[in-house]
mmCIF file of C-alpha atoms in Angstrom:
data_model
loop_
_atom_site.group_PDB
_atom_site.id
_atom_site.type_symbol
_atom_site.label_atom_id
_atom_site.label_comp_id
_atom_site.label_asym_id
_atom_site.label_seq_id
_atom_site.Cartn_x
_atom_site.Cartn_y
_atom_site.Cartn_z
ATOM 1 C CA MET A 26 0.100 -0.013 0.016
ATOM 2 C CA VAL A 27 1.350 3.208 -0.981
ATOM 3 C CA LEU A 28 0.787 6.038 1.457
ATOM 4 C CA LEU A 29 0.111 9.564 0.041
ATOM 5 C CA ALA A 30 1.653 12.561 1.515
ATOM 6 C CA SER A 31 -0.028 15.853 1.400
ATOM 7 C CA PHE A 32 1.525 19.257 0.633
ATOM 8 C CA ASP A 33 -0.455 22.505 1.344
ATOM 9 C CA GLY A 34 0.773 25.805 -0.255
ATOM 10 C CA ILE A 35 -0.130 29.237 -1.621
ATOM 11 C CA VAL A 36 0.733 30.613 -4.888
ATOM 12 C CA ILE A 37 1.798 34.062 -5.035
ATOM 13 C CA ASP A 38 2.521 36.633 -7.709
ATOM 14 C CA LYS A 39 6.167 37.678 -7.264
ATOM 15 C CA LYS A 40 5.692 41.055 -8.628
ATOM 16 C CA THR A 41 2.175 42.153 -6.803
ATOM 17 C CA LEU A 42 2.495 39.712 -4.051
ATOM 18 C CA LYS A 43 -1.153 38.867 -4.518
ATOM 19 C CA PRO A 44 -2.445 35.273 -4.584
ATOM 20 C CA ILE A 45 -3.193 33.426 -7.969
ATOM 21 C CA ASN A 46 -6.400 31.975 -8.546
ATOM 22 C CA ASN A 47 -6.542 28.892 -10.716
ATOM 23 C CA ALA A 48 -2.916 28.102 -10.926
ATOM 24 C CA MET A 49 -2.285 24.524 -11.820
ATOM 25 C CA ILE A 50 -0.499 22.506 -9.424
ATOM 26 C CA SER A 51 0.755 19.057 -10.710
ATOM 27 C CA ASP A 52 2.821 16.010 -10.018
ATOM 28 C CA SER A 53 3.140 13.420 -12.971
ATOM 29 C CA ASN A 54 -0.459 12.006 -12.578
ATOM 30 C CA GLN A 55 -2.610 14.787 -11.551
ATOM 31 C CA THR A 56 -3.407 18.363 -11.706
ATOM 32 C CA ILE A 57 -5.278 20.529 -8.920
ATOM 33 C CA ASN A 58 -6.048 24.303 -8.954
ATOM 34 C CA SER A 59 -5.497 26.856 -6.451
ATOM 35 C CA ASP A 60 -8.473 28.700 -5.101
ATOM 36 C CA ILE A 61 -9.337 32.441 -5.194
ATOM 37 C CA ASN A 62 -6.939 32.927 -2.007
ATOM 38 C CA GLY A 63 -4.077 31.060 -3.884
ATOM 39 C CA THR A 64 -4.191 28.196 -1.604
ATOM 40 C CA PHE A 65 -3.963 24.363 -2.771
ATOM 41 C CA SER A 66 -3.409 21.069 -1.107
ATOM 42 C CA ILE A 67 -2.192 18.254 -3.279
ATOM 43 C CA ASP A 68 -2.039 14.768 -1.977
ATOM 44 C CA SER A 69 0.839 12.495 -3.717
ATOM 45 C CA ASN A 70 3.535 10.045 -3.273
ATOM 46 C CA GLU A 71 5.775 11.921 -5.399
ATOM 47 C CA THR A 72 8.331 14.581 -4.115
ATOM 48 C CA LYS A 73 8.485 17.028 -7.121
ATOM 49 C CA TYR A 74 5.688 19.314 -8.173
ATOM 50 C CA PHE A 75 5.193 21.981 -10.961
ATOM 51 C CA ILE A 76 3.099 25.048 -10.962
ATOM 52 C CA LYS A 77 1.574 26.784 -13.986
ATOM 53 C CA ALA A 78 -0.468 29.905 -14.463
ATOM 54 C CA TYR A 79 -1.391 31.837 -17.553
ATOM 55 C CA GLY A 80 1.000 34.694 -17.892
ATOM 56 C CA TYR A 81 3.539 33.442 -15.632
ATOM 57 C CA LYS A 82 6.588 31.298 -15.904
ATOM 58 C CA PRO A 83 6.391 27.592 -14.937
ATOM 59 C CA LEU A 84 7.889 26.830 -11.466
ATOM 60 C CA SER A 85 9.033 23.528 -10.103
ATOM 61 C CA PHE A 86 9.663 22.626 -6.466
ATOM 62 C CA GLN A 87 10.369 19.810 -4.086
ATOM 63 C CA SER A 88 8.013 18.514 -1.227
ATOM 64 C CA ASP A 89 10.779 19.227 1.258
ATOM 65 C CA ILE A 90 11.122 22.850 0.751
ATOM 66 C CA ASN A 91 11.055 24.855 4.091
ATOM 67 C CA THR A 92 8.291 27.226 2.889
ATOM 68 C CA THR A 93 4.636 26.807 1.613
ATOM 69 C CA THR A 94 4.465 30.171 -0.158
ATOM 70 C CA LEU A 95 5.312 29.850 -3.676
ATOM 71 C CA TYR A 96 6.371 32.914 -5.684
ATOM 72 C CA VAL A 97 5.687 32.658 -9.631
ATOM 73 C CA GLU A 98 7.072 35.186 -11.922
ATOM 74 C CA PRO A 99 4.802 37.020 -14.265
ATOM 75 C CA ILE A 100 5.704 37.310 -18.076
ATOM 76 C CA ILE A 101 4.435 38.616 -21.202
ATOM 77 C CA ILE A 102 6.081 36.742 -23.855
ATOM 78 C CA LYS A 103 7.900 38.813 -26.412
ATOM 79 C CA ALA A 104 9.587 36.193 -28.654
ATOM 80 C CA LEU A 105 11.678 35.954 -31.924
ATOM 81 C CA TYR A 106 11.633 32.845 -33.982
ATOM 82 C CA LEU A 107 15.060 31.126 -34.675
ATOM 83 C CA SER A 108 14.916 28.696 -37.516
ATOM 84 C CA PHE A 109 16.105 25.236 -37.871
ATOM 85 C CA TRP A 110 19.136 26.355 -39.818
ATOM 86 C CA ARG A 111 20.349 28.903 -37.501
ATOM 87 C CA ALA A 112 19.746 27.113 -34.120
ATOM 88 C CA SER A 113 23.384 26.166 -33.541
ATOM 89 C CA ASN A 114 25.714 27.607 -30.833
ATOM 90 C CA SER A 115 28.034 29.412 -33.252
ATOM 91 C CA SER A 116 24.878 30.846 -35.369
ATOM 92 C CA VAL A 117 25.268 34.732 -36.104
ATOM 93 C CA ASN A 118 21.519 34.986 -36.009
ATOM 94 C CA LEU A 119 21.370 33.796 -32.579
ATOM 95 C CA LYS A 120 24.168 36.097 -31.424
ATOM 96 C CA GLU A 121 22.248 38.859 -32.793
ATOM 97 C CA ILE A 122 19.008 37.623 -31.073
ATOM 98 C CA LEU A 123 20.863 37.335 -28.012
ATOM 99 C CA LYS A 124 22.211 41.076 -28.098
ATOM 100 C CA ILE A 125 18.459 42.180 -28.813
ATOM 101 C CA ILE A 126 17.629 40.446 -25.727
ATOM 102 C CA ASP A 127 20.082 41.812 -23.558
ATOM 103 C CA GLU A 128 19.452 45.328 -24.679
ATOM 104 C CA THR A 129 15.454 45.389 -25.259
ATOM 105 C CA GLU A 130 11.966 44.266 -24.208
ATOM 106 C CA VAL A 131 12.484 40.962 -26.104
ATOM 107 C CA ASN A 132 12.611 37.917 -23.517
ATOM 108 C CA ALA A 133 11.846 34.737 -25.366
ATOM 109 C CA ILE A 134 13.003 32.522 -28.230
ATOM 110 C CA VAL A 135 11.207 30.067 -30.395
ATOM 111 C CA VAL A 136 13.489 27.342 -31.656
ATOM 112 C CA ASP A 137 12.666 24.654 -34.307
ATOM 113 C CA ILE A 138 13.241 21.209 -32.572
ATOM 114 C CA LYS A 139 11.557 19.329 -35.476
ATOM 115 C CA SER A 140 11.113 20.690 -38.789
ATOM 116 C CA GLU A 141 8.407 19.962 -41.620
ATOM 117 C CA TYR A 142 10.906 17.526 -43.253
ATOM 118 C CA GLY A 143 11.151 15.683 -39.977
ATOM 119 C CA LEU A 144 14.652 16.718 -38.820
ATOM 120 C CA THR A 145 15.726 17.225 -35.243
ATOM 121 C CA SER A 146 18.005 20.137 -34.667
ATOM 122 C CA TYR A 147 19.935 17.917 -31.961
ATOM 123 C CA LEU A 148 20.509 14.498 -31.297
ATOM 124 C CA THR A 149 17.637 13.084 -29.053
ATOM 125 C CA SER A 150 17.458 9.765 -27.323
ATOM 126 C CA PHE A 151 14.371 8.937 -29.508
ATOM 127 C CA LYS A 152 15.732 5.770 -31.217
ATOM 128 C CA GLN A 153 12.825 5.596 -33.903
ATOM 129 C CA ALA A 154 13.502 9.217 -35.127
ATOM 130 C CA ASN A 155 17.339 8.581 -35.093
ATOM 131 C CA SER A 156 16.883 5.281 -37.332
ATOM 132 C CA TYR A 157 15.242 7.529 -39.876
ATOM 133 C CA GLY A 158 18.124 9.897 -39.948
ATOM 134 C CA ALA A 159 16.444 12.577 -38.374
ATOM 135 C CA HIS A 160 19.520 13.728 -36.354
ATOM 136 C CA LYS A 161 21.877 13.671 -39.486
ATOM 137 C CA GLN A 162 21.539 17.107 -40.498
ATOM 138 C CA ARG A 163 21.321 18.580 -36.841
ATOM 139 C CA THR A 164 22.472 21.987 -36.449
ATOM 140 C CA ASN A 165 23.065 22.156 -32.873
ATOM 141 C CA ARG A 166 25.838 19.823 -31.616
ATOM 142 C CA ASN A 167 25.480 20.572 -27.878
ATOM 143 C CA ILE A 168 21.949 21.340 -26.604
ATOM 144 C CA GLN A 169 22.995 21.403 -23.001
ATOM 145 C CA ARG A 170 25.473 24.074 -23.550
ATOM 146 C CA PHE A 171 22.840 25.869 -25.786
ATOM 147 C CA MET A 172 20.185 25.760 -22.957
ATOM 148 C CA LYS A 173 22.612 26.697 -20.263
ATOM 149 C CA LEU A 174 23.302 29.882 -21.958
ATOM 150 C CA MET A 175 19.703 30.718 -22.407
ATOM 151 C CA LYS A 176 18.641 30.048 -18.739
ATOM 152 C CA SER A 177 21.760 32.079 -17.617
ATOM 153 C CA LYS A 178 20.013 35.022 -19.584
ATOM 154 C CA ASN A 179 16.605 34.189 -18.085
ATOM 155 C CA ILE A 180 15.029 33.591 -21.598
ATOM 156 C CA TYR A 181 11.825 31.932 -21.657
ATOM 157 C CA MET A 182 12.517 29.069 -24.208
ATOM 158 C CA ILE A 183 9.622 27.687 -26.757
ATOM 159 C CA ALA A 184 10.440 24.423 -28.745
ATOM 160 C CA ARG A 185 8.571 24.534 -31.968
ATOM 161 C CA ILE A 186 7.722 20.998 -33.300
ATOM 162 C CA VAL A 187 6.001 20.524 -36.540
ATOM 163 C CA THR A 188 3.422 17.834 -35.900
ATOM 164 C CA PHE A 189 1.926 15.954 -38.866
ATOM 165 C CA LYS A 190 3.643 17.219 -41.833
ATOM 166 C CA ASP A 191 6.703 14.920 -41.652
ATOM 167 C CA GLU A 192 8.432 13.734 -44.720
ATOM 168 C CA LEU A 193 10.829 11.336 -42.829
ATOM 169 C CA GLN A 194 8.103 9.646 -40.595
ATOM 170 C CA ALA A 195 5.822 9.340 -43.566
ATOM 171 C CA LYS A 196 8.009 7.687 -46.032
ATOM 172 C CA ASN A 197 9.310 5.303 -43.415
ATOM 173 C CA ASN A 198 5.769 4.533 -42.353
ATOM 174 C CA PRO A 199 3.778 4.290 -45.396
ATOM 175 C CA ASP A 200 1.109 2.342 -43.698
ATOM 176 C CA TYR A 201 -0.063 5.396 -41.734
ATOM 177 C CA SER A 202 0.894 8.116 -44.161
ATOM 178 C CA VAL A 203 -1.815 10.243 -45.818
ATOM 179 C CA LYS A 204 -2.682 8.862 -49.002
ATOM 180 C CA THR A 205 -4.066 10.013 -52.571
ATOM 181 C CA ALA A 206 -7.245 8.449 -53.814
ATOM 182 C CA ASP A 207 -5.199 5.768 -55.462
ATOM 183 C CA GLY A 208 -3.516 4.710 -52.452
ATOM 184 C CA LYS A 209 0.005 6.289 -52.984
ATOM 185 C CA ILE A 210 1.744 8.627 -50.272
ATOM 186 C CA TRP A 211 0.353 12.193 -50.971
ATOM 187 C CA ARG A 212 2.680 15.322 -50.822
ATOM 188 C CA SER A 213 2.221 18.823 -50.737
ATOM 189 C CA LYS A 214 3.396 21.483 -53.131
ATOM 190 C CA ASP A 215 6.733 21.465 -51.438
ATOM 191 C CA LYS A 216 7.038 17.656 -51.815
ATOM 192 C CA MET A 217 6.564 16.938 -47.992
ATOM 193 C CA ALA A 218 4.551 13.885 -47.002
ATOM 194 C CA TRP A 219 2.036 13.794 -43.961
ATOM 195 C CA VAL A 220 1.271 11.379 -41.401
ATOM 196 C CA ASP A 221 -2.403 10.406 -40.596
ATOM 197 C CA PRO A 222 -3.678 12.471 -37.584
ATOM 198 C CA PHE A 223 -6.150 9.742 -36.998
ATOM 199 C CA ASP A 224 -3.316 7.078 -36.399
ATOM 200 C CA LYS A 225 -2.305 6.995 -32.560
ATOM 201 C CA ARG A 226 1.399 5.882 -33.865
ATOM 202 C CA SER A 227 1.812 9.451 -35.387
ATOM 203 C CA HIS A 228 0.617 10.946 -31.946
ATOM 204 C CA ASP A 229 3.157 8.929 -29.985
ATOM 205 C CA TYR A 230 6.164 9.858 -32.410
ATOM 206 C CA THR A 231 5.554 13.747 -31.998
ATOM 207 C CA ILE A 232 5.013 13.484 -28.075
ATOM 208 C CA ARG A 233 8.188 11.621 -27.729
ATOM 209 C CA LEU A 234 10.150 14.294 -29.284
ATOM 210 C CA ALA A 235 8.047 16.907 -27.191
ATOM 211 C CA GLU A 236 9.377 15.055 -24.092
ATOM 212 C CA GLU A 237 12.842 15.132 -25.475
ATOM 213 C CA ALA A 238 12.531 18.987 -25.584
ATOM 214 C CA ALA A 239 11.001 19.167 -22.176
ATOM 215 C CA LYS A 240 13.782 16.986 -20.702
ATOM 216 C CA VAL A 241 16.434 19.516 -21.766
ATOM 217 C CA GLY A 242 14.762 22.411 -20.135
ATOM 218 C CA PHE A 243 12.390 24.044 -22.652
ATOM 219 C CA ASP A 244 9.469 26.069 -20.822
ATOM 220 C CA GLU A 245 6.992 25.480 -23.629
ATOM 221 C CA ILE A 246 6.197 23.185 -26.355
ATOM 222 C CA ASN A 247 4.835 24.679 -29.420
ATOM 223 C CA PHE A 248 3.035 22.365 -31.793
ATOM 224 C CA ASP A 249 2.744 23.571 -35.554
ATOM 225 C CA TYR A 250 0.983 21.771 -38.263
ATOM 226 C CA ILE A 251 -1.379 20.227 -35.802
ATOM 227 C CA ARG A 252 -4.027 19.769 -38.194
ATOM 228 C CA PHE A 253 -5.142 17.964 -41.219
ATOM 229 C CA PRO A 254 -4.034 18.947 -44.729
ATOM 230 C CA ALA A 255 -6.108 21.491 -46.215
ATOM 231 C CA LYS A 256 -6.809 19.339 -49.120
ATOM 232 C CA LEU A 257 -9.927 17.194 -50.029
ATOM 233 C CA SER A 258 -9.994 13.790 -51.523
ATOM 234 C CA LEU A 259 -7.202 12.207 -49.252
ATOM 235 C CA LEU A 260 -7.297 8.947 -47.927
ATOM 236 C CA PHE A 261 -7.156 8.540 -43.916
ATOM 237 C CA SER A 262 -7.610 5.516 -41.645
ATOM 238 C CA GLN A 263 -11.115 7.011 -40.543
ATOM 239 C CA GLU A 264 -13.930 8.764 -42.356
ATOM 240 C CA ASN A 265 -12.773 12.348 -42.763
ATOM 241 C CA THR A 266 -15.689 14.281 -41.188
ATOM 242 C CA THR A 267 -15.705 17.404 -39.129
ATOM 243 C CA GLU A 268 -16.327 15.481 -35.948
ATOM 244 C CA ASN A 269 -13.709 12.928 -36.384
ATOM 245 C CA ARG A 270 -11.143 15.514 -37.422
ATOM 246 C CA VAL A 271 -11.791 17.612 -34.541
ATOM 247 C CA GLN A 272 -11.786 14.575 -32.175
ATOM 248 C CA ALA A 273 -8.607 13.457 -33.667
ATOM 249 C CA ILE A 274 -6.785 16.762 -32.510
ATOM 250 C CA GLU A 275 -8.384 16.638 -29.380
ATOM 251 C CA ASP A 276 -6.916 13.112 -28.739
ATOM 252 C CA PHE A 277 -3.474 14.164 -29.575
ATOM 253 C CA LEU A 278 -3.458 17.040 -27.317
ATOM 254 C CA SER A 279 -4.798 15.227 -24.549
ATOM 255 C CA SER A 280 -2.394 12.755 -24.696
ATOM 256 C CA ALA A 281 0.374 15.324 -25.074
ATOM 257 C CA LYS A 282 -0.920 17.090 -22.032
ATOM 258 C CA ASN A 283 -1.027 13.738 -19.809
ATOM 259 C CA ARG A 284 2.653 12.710 -20.983
ATOM 260 C CA LEU A 285 4.072 16.144 -20.714
ATOM 261 C CA ARG A 286 2.612 16.855 -17.175
ATOM 262 C CA LYS A 287 5.701 15.529 -15.498
ATOM 263 C CA TYR A 288 7.843 18.164 -16.897
ATOM 264 C CA GLY A 289 5.673 21.146 -16.036
ATOM 265 C CA VAL A 290 5.962 22.795 -19.603
ATOM 266 C CA PHE A 291 3.412 24.895 -21.206
ATOM 267 C CA ILE A 292 1.648 23.589 -24.389
ATOM 268 C CA SER A 293 0.772 25.925 -27.237
ATOM 269 C CA VAL A 294 -0.782 25.286 -30.618
ATOM 270 C CA ASP A 295 -0.491 27.128 -33.835
ATOM 271 C CA THR A 296 -3.462 27.801 -36.187
ATOM 272 C CA TYR A 297 -4.269 29.637 -39.256
ATOM 273 C CA GLY A 298 -5.168 33.269 -38.706
ATOM 274 C CA ASN A 299 -8.761 32.586 -40.033
ATOM 275 C CA ILE A 300 -9.592 30.500 -36.777
ATOM 276 C CA CYS A 301 -10.733 33.870 -35.231
ATOM 277 C CA TRP A 302 -13.463 34.488 -37.760
ATOM 278 C CA VAL A 303 -14.582 31.102 -39.006
ATOM 279 C CA ASP A 304 -17.364 28.670 -37.872
ATOM 280 C CA GLY A 305 -16.506 24.995 -37.875
ATOM 281 C CA ASP A 306 -12.954 23.448 -38.461
ATOM 282 C CA SER A 307 -12.034 24.749 -41.780
ATOM 283 C CA ASN A 308 -11.617 21.073 -42.884
ATOM 284 C CA ILE A 309 -8.547 20.689 -40.787
ATOM 285 C CA GLY A 310 -9.536 19.815 -37.384
ATOM 286 C CA GLN A 311 -9.066 22.976 -35.600
ATOM 287 C CA THR A 312 -11.818 25.138 -33.615
ATOM 288 C CA ILE A 313 -10.872 27.635 -30.759
ATOM 289 C CA SER A 314 -12.947 25.562 -28.239
ATOM 290 C CA SER A 315 -11.551 22.132 -28.983
ATOM 291 C CA LEU A 316 -8.100 23.350 -28.881
ATOM 292 C CA ALA A 317 -8.485 25.468 -25.727
ATOM 293 C CA LYS A 318 -9.678 22.215 -23.922
ATOM 294 C CA TYR A 319 -6.215 20.823 -23.696
ATOM 295 C CA ALA A 320 -3.613 23.596 -24.962
ATOM 296 C CA ASP A 321 -2.380 26.420 -22.612
ATOM 297 C CA TYR A 322 -2.136 29.136 -25.374
ATOM 298 C CA LEU A 323 -3.431 29.366 -28.814
ATOM 299 C CA SER A 324 -1.196 31.030 -31.173
ATOM 300 C CA PRO A 325 -3.061 32.281 -34.596
ATOM 301 C CA MET A 326 -0.830 33.162 -37.411
ATOM 302 C CA LEU A 327 -2.336 36.549 -37.859
ATOM 303 C CA TYR A 328 0.068 37.747 -40.656
ATOM 304 C CA PRO A 329 -1.911 40.408 -42.397
ATOM 305 C CA SER A 330 -0.665 39.279 -45.972
ATOM 306 C CA GLY A 331 -2.328 35.788 -45.261
ATOM 307 C CA PHE A 332 -5.803 37.614 -45.325
ATOM 308 C CA ALA A 333 -7.475 37.632 -48.614
ATOM 309 C CA ARG A 334 -8.032 41.001 -50.571
ATOM 310 C CA GLY A 335 -11.045 42.704 -49.319
ATOM 311 C CA SER A 336 -10.801 41.268 -45.775
ATOM 312 C CA PHE A 337 -11.590 43.688 -42.996
ATOM 313 C CA GLN A 338 -13.298 45.876 -45.960
ATOM 314 C CA PHE A 339 -9.631 46.704 -47.035
ATOM 315 C CA LYS A 340 -8.586 46.138 -50.504
ATOM 316 C CA HIS A 341 -5.093 45.375 -49.135
ATOM 317 C CA PRO A 342 -5.645 43.938 -45.519
ATOM 318 C CA SER A 343 -1.480 43.923 -45.354
ATOM 319 C CA ASN A 344 -1.603 47.911 -45.395
ATOM 320 C CA HIS A 345 -3.615 47.787 -42.132
ATOM 321 C CA PRO A 346 -1.611 45.610 -39.760
ATOM 322 C CA TYR A 347 -3.001 47.125 -36.666
ATOM 323 C CA HIS A 348 -6.563 46.716 -37.383
ATOM 324 C CA VAL A 349 -5.829 43.193 -38.834
ATOM 325 C CA ILE A 350 -4.187 41.945 -35.372
ATOM 326 C CA TYR A 351 -6.523 43.722 -33.025
ATOM 327 C CA GLU A 352 -9.807 42.950 -34.590
ATOM 328 C CA SER A 353 -8.801 39.263 -34.970
ATOM 329 C CA ILE A 354 -7.781 38.946 -31.431
ATOM 330 C CA LYS A 355 -10.892 40.881 -30.184
ATOM 331 C CA ASN A 356 -13.207 38.488 -31.972
ATOM 332 C CA MET A 357 -11.075 35.448 -30.751
ATOM 333 C CA GLY A 358 -11.587 36.597 -27.336
ATOM 334 C CA LYS A 359 -15.421 35.875 -27.561
ATOM 335 C CA GLN A 360 -14.113 32.287 -27.272
ATOM 336 C CA VAL A 361 -11.131 31.980 -24.961
ATOM 337 C CA ALA A 362 -9.589 34.295 -22.348
ATOM 338 C CA LYS A 363 -7.389 36.862 -24.220
ATOM 339 C CA ASN A 364 -4.330 36.232 -21.730
ATOM 340 C CA ARG A 365 -4.357 32.501 -23.305
ATOM 341 C CA VAL A 366 -3.907 34.034 -26.845
ATOM 342 C CA ARG A 367 -0.436 34.955 -28.077
ATOM 343 C CA PRO A 368 -0.292 35.427 -31.856
ATOM 344 C CA TRP A 369 2.276 34.939 -34.423
ATOM 345 C CA LEU A 370 3.125 38.371 -36.149
ATOM 346 C CA GLN A 371 4.546 39.267 -39.551
ATOM 347 C CA HIS A 372 8.289 40.272 -40.101
ATOM 348 C CA PHE A 373 8.575 39.600 -43.810
ATOM 349 C CA ARG A 374 7.764 41.233 -47.224
ATOM 350 C CA ASP A 375 4.129 41.265 -47.908
ATOM 351 C CA TYR A 376 4.085 38.256 -50.517
ATOM 352 C CA ALA A 377 0.129 38.583 -51.277
ATOM 353 C CA HIS A 378 -0.767 41.999 -51.990
ATOM 354 C CA GLU A 379 1.551 44.979 -52.713
ATOM 355 C CA LYS A 380 5.119 43.371 -51.971
ATOM 356 C CA LYS A 381 6.227 45.910 -49.501
ATOM 357 C CA GLU A 382 8.613 45.270 -46.951
ATOM 358 C CA TYR A 383 7.420 44.895 -43.535
ATOM 359 C CA LYS A 384 9.677 47.163 -41.386
ATOM 360 C CA LYS A 385 9.682 48.938 -37.813
ATOM 361 C CA PHE A 386 6.112 50.620 -38.433
ATOM 362 C CA GLU A 387 4.558 47.579 -39.572
ATOM 363 C CA VAL A 388 5.997 45.357 -36.766
ATOM 364 C CA ASN A 389 5.282 47.722 -34.153
ATOM 365 C CA ALA A 390 1.803 48.270 -35.153
ATOM 366 C CA GLN A 391 1.238 44.424 -34.864
ATOM 367 C CA ILE A 392 2.943 44.317 -31.460
ATOM 368 C CA ARG A 393 0.934 47.334 -30.169
ATOM 369 C CA ALA A 394 -2.415 45.616 -31.356
ATOM 370 C CA SER A 395 -1.451 42.517 -29.415
ATOM 371 C CA ILE A 396 -0.606 44.385 -26.045
ATOM 372 C CA ASN A 397 -3.623 46.596 -26.532
ATOM 373 C CA ASN A 398 -5.685 43.410 -26.470
ATOM 374 C CA GLU A 399 -3.910 42.106 -23.222
ATOM 375 C CA THR A 400 -2.757 39.091 -24.702
ATOM 376 C CA ASN A 401 -0.073 36.860 -23.500
ATOM 377 C CA GLY A 402 2.344 38.388 -25.754
ATOM 378 C CA TRP A 403 3.469 37.756 -29.202
ATOM 379 C CA MET A 404 5.920 35.902 -31.447
ATOM 380 C CA LEU A 405 7.384 37.337 -34.330
ATOM 381 C CA TRP A 406 8.099 35.495 -37.463
ATOM 382 C CA SER A 407 11.188 35.835 -39.666
ATOM 383 C CA PRO A 408 11.956 33.045 -42.059
ATOM 384 C CA SER A 409 15.629 34.054 -42.086
ATOM 385 C CA SER A 410 15.747 34.832 -38.438
ATOM 386 C CA ARG A 411 16.904 38.327 -38.927
ATOM 387 C CA TYR A 412 15.927 41.059 -36.688
ATOM 388 C CA PHE A 413 16.654 44.694 -35.858
ATOM 389 C CA LYS A 414 17.231 46.160 -32.493
ATOM 390 C CA ASN A 415 15.761 49.406 -32.992
ATOM 391 C CA TYR A 416 12.378 47.792 -33.884
ATOM 392 C CA PHE A 417 11.873 47.124 -30.050
ATOM 393 C CA LYS A 418 11.746 49.007 -26.848
ATOM 394 C CA LYS A 419 14.662 49.194 -24.726
ATOM 395 C CA LYS A 420 14.684 47.193 -21.518
ATOM 396 C CA ASN A 421 12.660 48.506 -18.885
ATOM 397 C CA GLN A 422 11.251 51.409 -21.294
ATOM 398 C CA PRO A 423 7.562 52.037 -20.542
#
């Protein structure tokens, strides 16, 4: 018979010293919530616990600590994307990003851990992925040194993992790849194959890599391409209905949440920008309400260039970055708390409308729209991972 021990505590905002309601306290098997006074009691035979609360950094603690008052640090995420090919310890882009973080408001980095092709940016202990050669083009040869540097600078670290778009996994497992009507492996325009989101083997594969990222110290796992391909007439292992698609994505997230609980990491999911405006799942298995059941944060890709001509009653939505971001988040807030929304913002040339560069004015307009909506912050997408220090407020600048 295993005897359970009880740990009673109170969760406090480190800055305001006020109690935090609905903070999530977990061991590896269960999650309970703090009450309006920040107090909680958890019964467990484990000794390590984790605290998560929206808008705060994750915290871990041992049951033998000599205090029951636990202070969590508030944070509004202001993140820059570091691509797969620039994620090495010697990367010039990384050095530029670290200088920006040292001197400005930026406090987080999104790093590619698994690419669309299925490559891992460092050598993991996941033998199945390694057997496919996922690590052979890795760009980071010492992930421990990398993470030690990030933690020494107090940087919030987000691991971006491409989920169901995975050429390596699909071609090595044709029995659960997405197929064309004639039974052949289907590939998108960029010649990438996908694995079947209905098949639990595809779930397990990605979650194993998410666990690898959690083990080395990432604060958050960001699942991208966590959806069905946006194409009809493909073959899957189940009937491709709205109900089935939504359930498959929920099943994946439920499993990920359960298996990642023991690491205390946040989970975020990327979505098309139009999720803020459409009913239904857009034929890809994503709705705001279904994703919000299991993910901590929702990250719509609100690139103004991604909205069609005439959207928001503008001939060229990309000419109105503040309006596009602000109104989209405002509408999304009707279904999920805004402090659980953290959009991807555009830091690249307008490819769809007038082809203009997105520079300081356009980037700042998007950031301002996010902050004015009281979101959990923002993540800036530059495919080249090139950013400019003068685009951002200086550290501690109001």
